[in-house]
Short mmCIF file of C-alpha atoms in Angstrom, two decimals:
data_model
loop_
_atom_site.label_atom_id
_atom_site.label_comp_id
_atom_site.label_asym_id
_atom_site.label_seq_id
_atom_site.Cartn_x
_atom_site.Cartn_y
_atom_site.Cartn_z
CA MET A 1343 -0.14 -0.36 -0.04
CA PRO A 1344 1.26 3.39 -0.62
CA VAL A 1345 1.78 6.12 1.50
CA GLY A 1346 2.14 9.58 0.32
CA ILE A 1347 4.68 12.14 2.61
CA ILE A 1348 4.29 15.82 1.92
CA SER A 1349 6.42 18.36 4.04
CA THR A 1350 4.31 22.11 3.69
CA GLY A 1351 6.10 25.10 4.66
CA ASP A 1352 7.85 28.12 3.05
CA GLU A 1353 10.71 27.81 5.98
CA LEU A 1354 11.40 23.76 4.96
CA VAL A 1355 15.07 23.27 3.29
CA ASN A 1356 16.24 20.07 2.65
CA PRO A 1357 18.69 18.02 4.94
CA GLY A 1358 22.53 19.72 3.83
CA GLU A 1359 21.30 22.77 2.14
CA ASN A 1360 22.38 26.11 3.52
CA LEU A 1361 19.97 26.60 6.41
CA ALA A 1362 19.36 30.32 6.18
CA ARG A 1363 17.97 32.48 8.70
CA GLY A 1364 14.42 31.53 9.78
CA LYS A 1365 14.26 28.42 8.16
CA VAL A 1366 14.52 24.69 9.31
CA TYR A 1367 15.42 21.03 8.04
CA ASP A 1368 12.69 19.08 7.19
CA ALA A 1369 13.56 15.86 8.94
CA ASN A 1370 10.17 15.01 9.84
CA SER A 1371 9.59 13.72 6.49
CA TYR A 1372 12.49 11.30 6.63
CA THR A 1373 11.11 9.92 10.05
CA LEU A 1374 7.66 9.33 8.63
CA TYR A 1375 9.14 7.50 6.03
CA ALA A 1376 11.19 5.08 8.03
CA GLY A 1377 7.94 4.85 10.38
CA VAL A 1378 5.84 3.80 6.98
CA GLN A 1379 8.75 1.01 6.10
CA GLU A 1380 8.33 -0.26 9.74
CA CYS A 1381 4.38 -0.83 9.34
CA GLY A 1382 5.12 -2.65 5.91
CA ALA A 1383 3.65 -0.08 3.54
CA PHE A 1384 5.30 1.48 0.60
CA PRO A 1385 6.52 5.03 1.29
CA LEU A 1386 6.25 7.70 -1.71
CA LEU A 1387 7.96 11.29 -1.06
CA TYR A 1388 6.18 14.54 -2.30
CA GLY A 1389 9.43 16.85 -1.11
CA ILE A 1390 8.55 19.88 0.51
CA VAL A 1391 5.68 22.31 -1.01
CA MET A 1392 5.43 25.96 -0.61
CA ASP A 1393 2.79 27.42 1.79
CA ASP A 1394 0.95 28.46 -1.80
CA GLU A 1395 -2.63 27.34 -2.18
CA ILE A 1396 -2.41 26.64 -6.10
CA VAL A 1397 1.06 24.31 -5.58
CA MET A 1398 -0.55 22.56 -2.75
CA ARG A 1399 -3.84 21.60 -4.11
CA LYS A 1400 -1.58 20.01 -7.17
CA ALA A 1401 0.24 18.38 -4.80
CA LEU A 1402 -2.20 16.96 -2.78
CA GLU A 1403 -4.21 16.19 -6.11
CA THR A 1404 -0.91 14.32 -7.20
CA ALA A 1405 -0.60 11.97 -4.14
CA VAL A 1406 -4.09 11.58 -3.79
CA SER A 1407 -3.93 9.53 -7.50
CA GLU A 1408 -1.09 7.78 -6.67
CA CYS A 1409 -1.66 6.72 -3.24
CA ALA A 1410 -5.52 5.96 -3.66
#
């Protein structure tokens, strides 16, 4: 069973990237990924989605269509 993981927020950056003032690393998606695997499901990372309604809607629609 696929389980989609989407990280949201303009403040997020991928681990290893430059951590500018006001930014935080996206560590939660990797923790969730491992937990989903432990449960026997198939995690799908959709990356970081910025705080934009149109971009968010597209990411959610994609994840729902691929994980339903």
